PDB file of C-alpha atoms in Angstrom:
ATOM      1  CA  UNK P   1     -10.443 -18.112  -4.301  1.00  0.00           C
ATOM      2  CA  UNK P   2      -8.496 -16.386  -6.736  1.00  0.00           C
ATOM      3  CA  UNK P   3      -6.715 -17.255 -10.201  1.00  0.00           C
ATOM      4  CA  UNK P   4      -3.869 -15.883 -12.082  1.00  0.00           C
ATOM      5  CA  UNK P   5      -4.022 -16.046 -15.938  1.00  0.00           C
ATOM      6  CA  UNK P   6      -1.284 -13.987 -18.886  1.00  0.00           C
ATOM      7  CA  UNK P   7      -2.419 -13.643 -22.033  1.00  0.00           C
ATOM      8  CA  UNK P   8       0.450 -12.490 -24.977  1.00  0.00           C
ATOM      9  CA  UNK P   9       0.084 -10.677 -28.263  1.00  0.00           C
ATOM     10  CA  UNK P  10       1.945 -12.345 -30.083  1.00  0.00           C
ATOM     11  CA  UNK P  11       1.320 -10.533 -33.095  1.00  0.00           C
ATOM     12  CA  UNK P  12       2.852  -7.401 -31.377  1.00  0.00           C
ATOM     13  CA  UNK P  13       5.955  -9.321 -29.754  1.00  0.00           C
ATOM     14  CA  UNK P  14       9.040  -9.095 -31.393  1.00  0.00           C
ATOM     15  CA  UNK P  15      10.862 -11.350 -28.554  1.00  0.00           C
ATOM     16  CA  UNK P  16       9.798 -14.835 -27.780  1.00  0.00           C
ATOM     17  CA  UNK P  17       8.853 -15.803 -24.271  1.00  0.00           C
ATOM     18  CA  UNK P  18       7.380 -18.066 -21.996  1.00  0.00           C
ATOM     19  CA  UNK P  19       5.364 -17.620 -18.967  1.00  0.00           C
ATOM     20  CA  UNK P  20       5.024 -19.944 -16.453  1.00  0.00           C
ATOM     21  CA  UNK P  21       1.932 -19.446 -13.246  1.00  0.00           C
ATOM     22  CA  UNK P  22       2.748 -21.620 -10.083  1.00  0.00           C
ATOM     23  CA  UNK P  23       0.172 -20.658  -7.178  1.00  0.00           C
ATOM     24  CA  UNK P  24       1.422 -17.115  -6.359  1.00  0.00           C
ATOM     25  CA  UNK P  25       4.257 -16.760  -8.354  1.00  0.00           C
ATOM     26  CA  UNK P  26       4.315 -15.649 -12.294  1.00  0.00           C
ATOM     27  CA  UNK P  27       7.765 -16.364 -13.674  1.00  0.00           C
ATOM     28  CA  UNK P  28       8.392 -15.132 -17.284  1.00  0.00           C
ATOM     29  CA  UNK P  29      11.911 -16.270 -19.228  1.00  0.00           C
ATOM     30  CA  UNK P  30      12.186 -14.254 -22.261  1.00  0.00           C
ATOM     31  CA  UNK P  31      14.865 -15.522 -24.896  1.00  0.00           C
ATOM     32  CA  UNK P  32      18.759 -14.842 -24.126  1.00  0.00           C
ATOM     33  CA  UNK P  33      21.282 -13.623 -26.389  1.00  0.00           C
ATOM     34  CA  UNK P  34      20.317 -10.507 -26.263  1.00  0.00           C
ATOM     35  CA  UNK P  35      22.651  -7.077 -24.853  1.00  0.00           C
ATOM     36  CA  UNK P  36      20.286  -5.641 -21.936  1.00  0.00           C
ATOM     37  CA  UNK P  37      17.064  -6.165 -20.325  1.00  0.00           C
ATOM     38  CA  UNK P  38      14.671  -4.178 -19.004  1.00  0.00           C
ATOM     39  CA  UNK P  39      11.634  -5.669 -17.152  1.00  0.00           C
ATOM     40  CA  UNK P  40       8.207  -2.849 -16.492  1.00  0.00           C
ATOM     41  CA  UNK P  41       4.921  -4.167 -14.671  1.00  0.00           C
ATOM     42  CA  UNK P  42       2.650  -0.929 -14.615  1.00  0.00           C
ATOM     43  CA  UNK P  43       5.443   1.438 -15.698  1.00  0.00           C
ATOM     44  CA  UNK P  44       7.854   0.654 -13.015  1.00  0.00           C
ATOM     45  CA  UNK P  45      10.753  -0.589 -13.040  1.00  0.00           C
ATOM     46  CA  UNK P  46      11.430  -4.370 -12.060  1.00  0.00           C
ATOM     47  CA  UNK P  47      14.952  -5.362 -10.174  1.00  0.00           C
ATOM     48  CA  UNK P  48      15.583  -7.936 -12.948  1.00  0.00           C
ATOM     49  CA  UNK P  49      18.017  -7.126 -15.190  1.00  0.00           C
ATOM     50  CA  UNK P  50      18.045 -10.743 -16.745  1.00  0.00           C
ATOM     51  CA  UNK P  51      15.990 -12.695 -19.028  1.00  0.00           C
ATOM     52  CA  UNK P  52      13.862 -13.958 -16.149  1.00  0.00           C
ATOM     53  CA  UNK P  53      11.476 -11.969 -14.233  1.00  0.00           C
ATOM     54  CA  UNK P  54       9.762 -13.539 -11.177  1.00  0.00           C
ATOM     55  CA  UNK P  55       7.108 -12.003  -9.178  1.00  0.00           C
ATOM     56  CA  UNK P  56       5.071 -13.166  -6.153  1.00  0.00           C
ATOM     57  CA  UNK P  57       1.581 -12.028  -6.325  1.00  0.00           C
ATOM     58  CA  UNK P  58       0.280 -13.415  -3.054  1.00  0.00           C
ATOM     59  CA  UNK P  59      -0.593  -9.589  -1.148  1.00  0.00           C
ATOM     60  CA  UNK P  60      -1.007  -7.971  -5.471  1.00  0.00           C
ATOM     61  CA  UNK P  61      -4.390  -6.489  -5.011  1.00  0.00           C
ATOM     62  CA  UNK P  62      -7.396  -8.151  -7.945  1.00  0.00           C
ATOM     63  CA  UNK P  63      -6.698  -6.402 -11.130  1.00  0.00           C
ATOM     64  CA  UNK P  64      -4.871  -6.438 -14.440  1.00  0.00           C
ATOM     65  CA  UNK P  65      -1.214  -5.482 -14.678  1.00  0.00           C
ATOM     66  CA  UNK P  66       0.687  -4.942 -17.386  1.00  0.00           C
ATOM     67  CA  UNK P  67       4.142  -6.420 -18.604  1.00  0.00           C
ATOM     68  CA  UNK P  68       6.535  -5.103 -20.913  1.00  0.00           C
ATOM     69  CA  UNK P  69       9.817  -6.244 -21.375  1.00  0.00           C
ATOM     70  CA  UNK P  70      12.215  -4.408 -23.689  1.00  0.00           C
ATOM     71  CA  UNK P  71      15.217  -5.754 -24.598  1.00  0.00           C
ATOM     72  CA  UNK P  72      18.651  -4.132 -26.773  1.00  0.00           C
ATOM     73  CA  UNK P  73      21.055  -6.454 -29.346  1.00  0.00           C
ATOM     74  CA  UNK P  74      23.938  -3.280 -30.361  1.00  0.00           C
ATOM     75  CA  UNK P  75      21.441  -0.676 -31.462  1.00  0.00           C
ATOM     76  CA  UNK P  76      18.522  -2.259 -31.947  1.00  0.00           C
ATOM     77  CA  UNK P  77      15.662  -2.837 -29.370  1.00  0.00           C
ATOM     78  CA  UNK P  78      12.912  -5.099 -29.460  1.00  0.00           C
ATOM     79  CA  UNK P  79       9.878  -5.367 -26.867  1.00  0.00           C
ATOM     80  CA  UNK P  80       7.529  -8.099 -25.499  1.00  0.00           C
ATOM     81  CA  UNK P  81       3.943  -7.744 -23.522  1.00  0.00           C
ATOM     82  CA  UNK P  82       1.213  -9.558 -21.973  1.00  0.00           C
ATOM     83  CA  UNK P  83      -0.902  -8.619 -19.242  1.00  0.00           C
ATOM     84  CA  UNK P  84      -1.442 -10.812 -16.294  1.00  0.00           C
ATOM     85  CA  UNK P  85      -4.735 -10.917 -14.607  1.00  0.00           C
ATOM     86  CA  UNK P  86      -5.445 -11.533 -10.690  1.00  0.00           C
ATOM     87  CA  UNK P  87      -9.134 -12.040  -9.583  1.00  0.00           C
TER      88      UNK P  87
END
């Protein structure tokens, strides 16, 4: 048996979101309005360009994996984390 759990620092997010765990699949929504997205898990590079970001975890190894989401309004940027756990 396994479980999948995210925990947020909110104290250190400067963009809301919400993350939703459904079996497998982890599916974060991070606020719109804003110019660009850019999704990491690890340090690479997720195809999502939008304010969703869904990922399967069903062959993800046990461990913890980090999220970061950074996001750009004209100049400024703003980021959001929380790592996700598998056991």
């Amino acid at each position: 048996m396994y479980s999948i759990e995210a925990s947020i620092d909110y104290d250190n997010s400067d963009v809301s979101a919400e993350v939703e765990i459904s079996g497998n699949t982890v599916t974060i929504t991070a606020e719109a309005g804003f110019d660009s997205y850019q999704w990491k898990v690890d340090g690479v590079v997720q195809q999502s360009v939008t304010n969703v970001l869904e990922l399967d975890m069903s062959d993800w190894k046990a461990g913890v994996y980090d999220v970061v989401l950074c996001v750009k309004k004209g100049e400024e940027v703003y980021s959001w984390t929380t790592t996700i756990s598998k056991e």
